[in-house]
Coordinates of C-alpha atoms in Angstrom, one line a residue:
Chain A
M1 CA 0.0 0.0 0.1
T2 CA 1.0 3.5 -0.4
F3 CA 0.3 6.6 1.7
N4 CA 2.2 9.9 2.8
I5 CA 3.5 10.7 6.4
S6 CA 4.9 14.0 7.5
L7 CA 8.0 13.8 9.8
A8 CA 10.4 16.5 11.1
G9 CA 8.8 18.7 8.4
F10 CA 9.2 16.7 5.4
V11 CA 6.7 14.5 3.5
F12 CA 7.5 10.8 2.8
R13 CA 5.8 8.7 0.6
I14 CA 5.6 5.2 2.1
D15 CA 5.1 2.0 -0.2
S16 CA 4.9 -0.7 1.9
L17 CA 4.0 -4.4 1.7
Y18 CA 2.2 -4.6 4.9
D19 CA -0.5 -2.9 7.0
E20 CA 1.3 -2.7 10.3
I21 CA 3.4 0.3 8.9
Y22 CA 0.4 2.3 7.9
N23 CA -1.5 1.5 11.2
M24 CA 1.7 2.4 13.1
C25 CA 1.8 5.8 11.5
S26 CA -1.7 6.4 11.5
S27 CA -1.3 9.9 13.4
Y28 CA 1.3 11.2 10.8
I29 CA -0.5 10.6 7.8
V30 CA -1.1 13.8 5.4
S31 CA -3.0 13.9 2.3
S32 CA -0.1 16.4 0.6
E33 CA 1.0 15.4 -2.9
D34 CA 4.1 17.6 -2.4
V35 CA 6.2 14.7 -1.7
D36 CA 10.0 15.2 -0.4
F37 CA 11.1 11.5 -0.4
T38 CA 9.8 8.2 -1.5
I39 CA 10.8 5.2 0.7
K40 CA 10.1 1.6 -0.7
V41 CA 11.6 -1.3 0.8
C42 CA 11.7 -4.9 -0.6
K43 CA 11.8 -8.3 1.0
E44 CA 15.6 -8.3 1.0
D45 CA 15.8 -5.1 3.4
I46 CA 13.1 -7.1 5.8
E47 CA 15.7 -10.0 5.6
K48 CA 18.7 -7.8 6.5
E49 CA 16.6 -6.4 9.5
R50 CA 16.1 -9.7 10.8
E51 CA 19.8 -10.4 10.5
R52 CA 20.5 -7.2 12.4
A53 CA 18.0 -8.4 15.1
R54 CA 19.7 -11.7 15.5
L55 CA 23.0 -10.2 15.9
Q56 CA 21.9 -7.8 18.4
E57 CA 20.3 -10.4 20.3
E58 CA 23.7 -12.0 20.2
R59 CA 25.5 -9.2 21.3
E60 CA 23.3 -8.3 24.2
G61 CA 22.9 -12.2 25.2
R62 CA 19.1 -12.1 24.9
C63 CA 16.9 -15.1 23.6
H64 CA 15.9 -15.2 20.3
E65 CA 12.8 -13.6 19.4
D66 CA 10.9 -14.5 16.0
F67 CA 9.9 -11.0 14.8
S68 CA 7.3 -10.9 11.8
A69 CA 8.0 -9.5 8.4
S70 CA 5.4 -6.7 9.0
Y71 CA 7.3 -5.3 12.3
L72 CA 10.8 -5.7 10.5
E73 CA 9.5 -3.5 7.7
T74 CA 8.7 -0.8 10.1
L75 CA 12.4 -0.9 11.1
A76 CA 13.7 -1.0 7.3
V77 CA 11.7 2.1 6.7
Y78 CA 12.8 4.2 9.4
R79 CA 16.4 3.1 8.7
R80 CA 16.0 4.0 5.1
I81 CA 14.4 7.7 6.2
A82 CA 17.5 8.0 8.9
E83 CA 19.9 7.4 6.3
T84 CA 18.3 10.3 4.1
M85 CA 17.7 12.8 6.6
P86 CA 21.3 14.0 8.0
E87 CA 21.7 15.8 4.6
H88 CA 18.7 17.8 5.5
D89 CA 19.7 18.5 9.1
V90 CA 18.1 16.2 10.7
F91 CA 19.1 13.0 12.8
L92 CA 17.7 10.4 14.8
I93 CA 18.8 9.9 18.4
H94 CA 17.7 7.3 20.9
G95 CA 16.1 8.6 24.1
S96 CA 12.8 9.8 25.8
A97 CA 11.7 13.4 24.7
L98 CA 9.5 15.0 27.5
A99 CA 8.3 18.4 26.9
V100 CA 6.4 21.1 29.2
G101 CA 5.2 24.3 27.3
D102 CA 7.4 25.0 24.6
S103 CA 10.8 23.5 26.0
C104 CA 11.7 19.9 25.2
Y105 CA 14.2 17.7 27.2
L106 CA 15.5 14.6 25.7
F107 CA 16.7 11.9 28.4
T108 CA 19.1 9.5 27.4
A109 CA 20.7 6.5 29.0
P110 CA 21.9 2.8 28.6
S111 CA 19.2 0.3 28.4
G112 CA 18.0 -0.9 31.8
V113 CA 19.0 2.2 33.7
G114 CA 15.3 3.5 33.9
K115 CA 14.5 6.1 31.1
T116 CA 10.8 4.7 31.0
T117 CA 10.5 4.9 35.1
H118 CA 11.8 8.4 35.1
T119 CA 9.5 9.5 32.4
K120 CA 6.6 8.3 34.3
M121 CA 7.6 10.2 37.1
W122 CA 7.8 13.3 35.2
L123 CA 4.4 12.7 33.9
E124 CA 2.9 12.0 37.2
N125 CA 4.7 15.0 39.2
I126 CA 5.3 17.8 36.6
K127 CA 2.5 19.8 35.8
G128 CA 1.8 20.1 32.1
S129 CA 4.5 17.8 31.1
F130 CA 4.0 15.3 28.0
I131 CA 5.8 12.8 26.0
V132 CA 6.9 13.9 22.6
N133 CA 8.6 10.2 21.8
G134 CA 9.5 7.8 24.2
D135 CA 12.3 6.1 22.3
K136 CA 13.3 7.5 18.8
P137 CA 12.6 10.9 18.0
L138 CA 14.2 13.2 15.1
I139 CA 16.0 16.3 15.8
R140 CA 16.3 19.1 13.1
R141 CA 18.5 22.2 12.9
F142 CA 17.3 25.5 11.8
G143 CA 20.2 27.9 12.0
D144 CA 21.1 27.9 15.8
N145 CA 18.0 26.3 16.9
F146 CA 17.0 22.6 17.6
I147 CA 13.5 21.2 17.3
L148 CA 12.6 17.9 18.4
Y149 CA 10.0 15.9 16.5
G150 CA 7.7 12.9 17.5
T151 CA 7.6 10.2 15.4
P152 CA 5.6 6.9 15.3
W153 CA 8.9 4.7 16.3
A154 CA 8.4 5.2 19.7
G155 CA 9.6 1.8 21.7
K156 CA 7.8 -0.9 23.4
E157 CA 5.3 1.5 25.2
G158 CA 4.6 3.4 21.8
W159 CA 4.5 6.8 23.6
N160 CA 4.5 9.5 21.0
R161 CA 2.7 12.7 19.9
N162 CA 2.9 14.2 16.4
T163 CA 4.3 17.6 17.3
S164 CA 7.5 19.5 17.6
V165 CA 9.1 21.2 20.2
P166 CA 12.2 23.5 20.8
L167 CA 15.1 21.2 22.1
K168 CA 16.1 23.0 25.5
G169 CA 18.5 20.4 27.1
I170 CA 19.8 16.8 26.7
V171 CA 20.0 14.9 29.9
F172 CA 22.2 11.9 30.6
L173 CA 20.6 9.8 33.0
N174 CA 22.4 7.7 35.8
R175 CA 21.1 5.8 38.7
G176 CA 22.5 7.3 42.0
L177 CA 21.8 7.0 45.7
E178 CA 20.5 10.6 45.6
N179 CA 19.0 13.3 43.2
R180 CA 21.2 15.6 41.9
I181 CA 21.7 17.2 38.3
W182 CA 24.5 19.4 36.9
R183 CA 25.9 20.9 33.2
V184 CA 28.5 18.9 31.8
S185 CA 30.8 19.3 29.1
A186 CA 30.1 18.0 25.5
S187 CA 33.6 16.3 25.4
D188 CA 32.9 14.0 28.3
M189 CA 29.7 13.0 26.8
L190 CA 30.6 12.9 23.2
P191 CA 31.3 8.8 23.1
F192 CA 27.9 8.1 24.6
L193 CA 26.2 11.0 22.9
I194 CA 27.5 9.5 19.4
S195 CA 26.5 5.9 20.6
Q196 CA 22.9 6.7 20.9
T197 CA 22.8 8.6 17.7
Y198 CA 22.1 6.6 14.4
R199 CA 25.1 6.1 12.5
P200 CA 24.3 6.3 8.6
S201 CA 26.2 3.6 6.5
D202 CA 27.3 6.6 4.0
I203 CA 30.5 8.2 5.3
K204 CA 29.1 11.4 3.9
A205 CA 26.0 11.3 6.1
Q206 CA 28.3 10.1 9.1
K207 CA 30.3 13.4 8.8
K208 CA 27.2 15.3 8.5
T209 CA 25.5 13.8 11.6
L210 CA 29.0 14.7 13.6
E211 CA 28.7 18.1 12.6
L212 CA 25.0 18.3 13.6
L213 CA 25.9 16.8 16.8
Q214 CA 28.6 19.6 17.3
S215 CA 26.3 22.2 16.3
L216 CA 24.0 20.8 19.0
W217 CA 26.6 20.9 21.7
S218 CA 27.0 24.5 20.8
H219 CA 23.4 25.7 21.1
V220 CA 21.7 23.0 23.5
P221 CA 23.1 22.5 27.3
F222 CA 23.7 19.0 28.4
Y223 CA 23.2 17.7 32.0
K224 CA 24.0 14.8 34.1
L225 CA 21.3 13.4 36.4
E226 CA 22.0 11.0 38.9
C227 CA 18.6 9.8 40.2
N228 CA 17.0 7.1 42.4
M229 CA 13.4 5.9 41.7
D230 CA 11.7 8.4 44.3
K231 CA 9.2 11.1 42.8
E232 CA 11.8 13.8 44.1
A233 CA 14.0 12.5 41.0
A234 CA 11.6 14.2 38.5
L235 CA 11.2 17.6 40.7
I236 CA 14.9 18.0 41.1
A237 CA 15.7 17.3 37.5
Y238 CA 12.9 19.8 36.3
E239 CA 13.8 22.3 38.7
G240 CA 17.6 22.1 37.9
I241 CA 17.1 22.4 34.2
S242 CA 14.5 25.2 34.6
C243 CA 16.8 27.1 36.9
Q244 CA 19.7 26.8 34.7
S245 CA 18.3 27.2 31.4
G246 CA 16.0 30.0 32.7
T247 CA 12.9 28.5 31.1
Chain B
M1 CA 52.5 4.9 7.8
K2 CA 48.9 6.0 7.9
L3 CA 45.7 6.1 9.9
K4 CA 43.5 2.8 9.6
Y5 CA 40.1 4.9 9.8
E6 CA 39.3 8.3 8.3
F7 CA 38.9 10.6 11.2
V8 CA 36.4 13.6 11.7
V9 CA 38.2 15.9 14.4
M10 CA 35.5 18.1 16.4
D11 CA 36.5 20.9 18.3
M12 CA 34.5 21.0 21.5
G13 CA 35.5 24.3 22.9
G14 CA 39.1 23.9 22.7
E15 CA 39.3 20.2 23.6
Y16 CA 39.5 18.0 20.5
S17 CA 37.9 15.0 19.8
A18 CA 38.6 12.7 16.9
V19 CA 35.7 10.3 15.8
P20 CA 36.4 7.4 13.2
V21 CA 34.5 7.4 9.9
G22 CA 33.6 5.1 7.4
D23 CA 32.2 1.8 8.4
D24 CA 28.8 1.1 10.4
T25 CA 30.4 0.3 13.8
F26 CA 31.4 3.2 16.3
H27 CA 35.1 2.4 17.4
G28 CA 35.0 5.1 20.2
I29 CA 36.8 8.5 20.1
L30 CA 40.1 9.7 20.7
K31 CA 40.6 13.0 22.9
L32 CA 43.5 15.0 21.8
N33 CA 44.9 18.6 22.4
A34 CA 45.5 20.7 19.7
I35 CA 49.1 19.5 18.6
G36 CA 47.7 15.5 18.7
A37 CA 44.9 17.1 16.3
E38 CA 47.4 18.5 13.9
I39 CA 49.5 15.3 13.9
L40 CA 46.3 13.5 13.1
E41 CA 45.6 15.5 10.0
Q42 CA 49.4 14.7 9.0
L43 CA 48.7 11.0 9.2
K44 CA 45.4 11.0 6.7
E45 CA 47.9 10.6 4.3
E46 CA 50.9 7.9 4.0
T47 CA 53.7 9.6 5.7
T48 CA 56.8 9.1 7.9
P49 CA 57.6 9.8 11.3
E50 CA 60.4 12.1 9.9
K51 CA 58.1 14.2 7.8
V52 CA 55.8 14.6 10.6
H53 CA 58.6 15.6 13.0
K54 CA 59.7 18.1 10.3
Y55 CA 56.3 19.4 9.7
L56 CA 56.1 20.2 13.4
K57 CA 59.6 21.6 14.0
E58 CA 58.3 24.1 11.4
K59 CA 55.0 24.8 12.9
Y60 CA 56.6 25.1 16.6
P61 CA 60.3 26.3 16.2
E62 CA 60.4 27.4 19.6
S63 CA 60.4 23.7 20.8
T64 CA 63.7 21.5 20.8
D65 CA 63.9 18.5 18.3
K66 CA 64.0 16.5 21.7
E67 CA 60.6 17.7 22.9
I68 CA 59.1 17.5 19.7
G69 CA 60.4 13.9 19.1
E70 CA 59.4 12.8 22.6
N71 CA 55.9 13.8 22.0
L72 CA 55.7 12.5 18.6
V73 CA 57.0 9.1 19.5
N74 CA 54.8 8.6 22.7
F75 CA 51.5 9.7 20.5
L76 CA 52.3 7.4 17.8
N77 CA 53.2 4.4 19.9
Y78 CA 49.9 5.1 21.5
L79 CA 48.2 5.0 18.1
L80 CA 50.0 1.8 16.9
K81 CA 48.8 0.0 20.3
E82 CA 45.2 0.8 19.8
G83 CA 45.5 -0.6 16.4
I84 CA 44.9 3.0 14.8
L85 CA 48.1 3.6 12.9
V86 CA 49.0 1.0 10.2
G87 CA 52.0 0.4 7.9
P88 CA 55.7 0.7 8.3

């Protein structure tokens, strides 16, 4: 089936083999005929995703999961999009994006640290907070400003909203006994930031992604948050960021 | 001798980080000072320790041969140990 979706301000025509991607993208479908990119994946792309998933399971020591071809197609489509976008000042990053008003904060951490738990704490304790994307948002550069976009690719929970919010901070989450937040230098966090950013296969797109990350560091503050599982963690994080960014 | 990977050097406010590019695996980054970044630049093309030494001597005439030589050897040995530098 063929349908158009809007992501990060661009219109993509998706030519899919299965319905799952259409259902997943339902909130992002547009009728515009001004298409910027056409994304068509084939069975070979789906099999490549199956192999990638198998290798990742091996690396992480997880049990084998037999993914459906329709699910793997959703991954193949997003991979194509992520490969294309750096040239247009857009990149994909792994993290949970929360917003309050017109300020968005991206929380990033290794798997298992507690991004989902911390996200829930914000929703329960920070008035007016909402999730833009719980797993794989897109970030677009406009001059010195960075805007974070919701996407349908939103992890197990599927938390996402079809909206865009100015990015005002990136928070590296760590577990701690107490709750504290402080500004960190980009060079300290760069290896982790790169590991959480989609790495295109094309060398030109890789270089462009690094240029975007360097620009991001120049214009968006980075924070480190040590937190436990108390609700105070969300309050201290929000107060710390608001206070230091003046939002 | 030559670098095994192509690197992009990112200036993070006076601190330099060199990030390898070229394949789909992230191999980590090198943290450098300004001179390290310059040496890395020289190693993008096939070269020799003597040529790099000569370049640094011209760039930093106030430094002695010994100072430049020791720093260069330490840095090249580090790159060799990490498997980043290849060739004779």
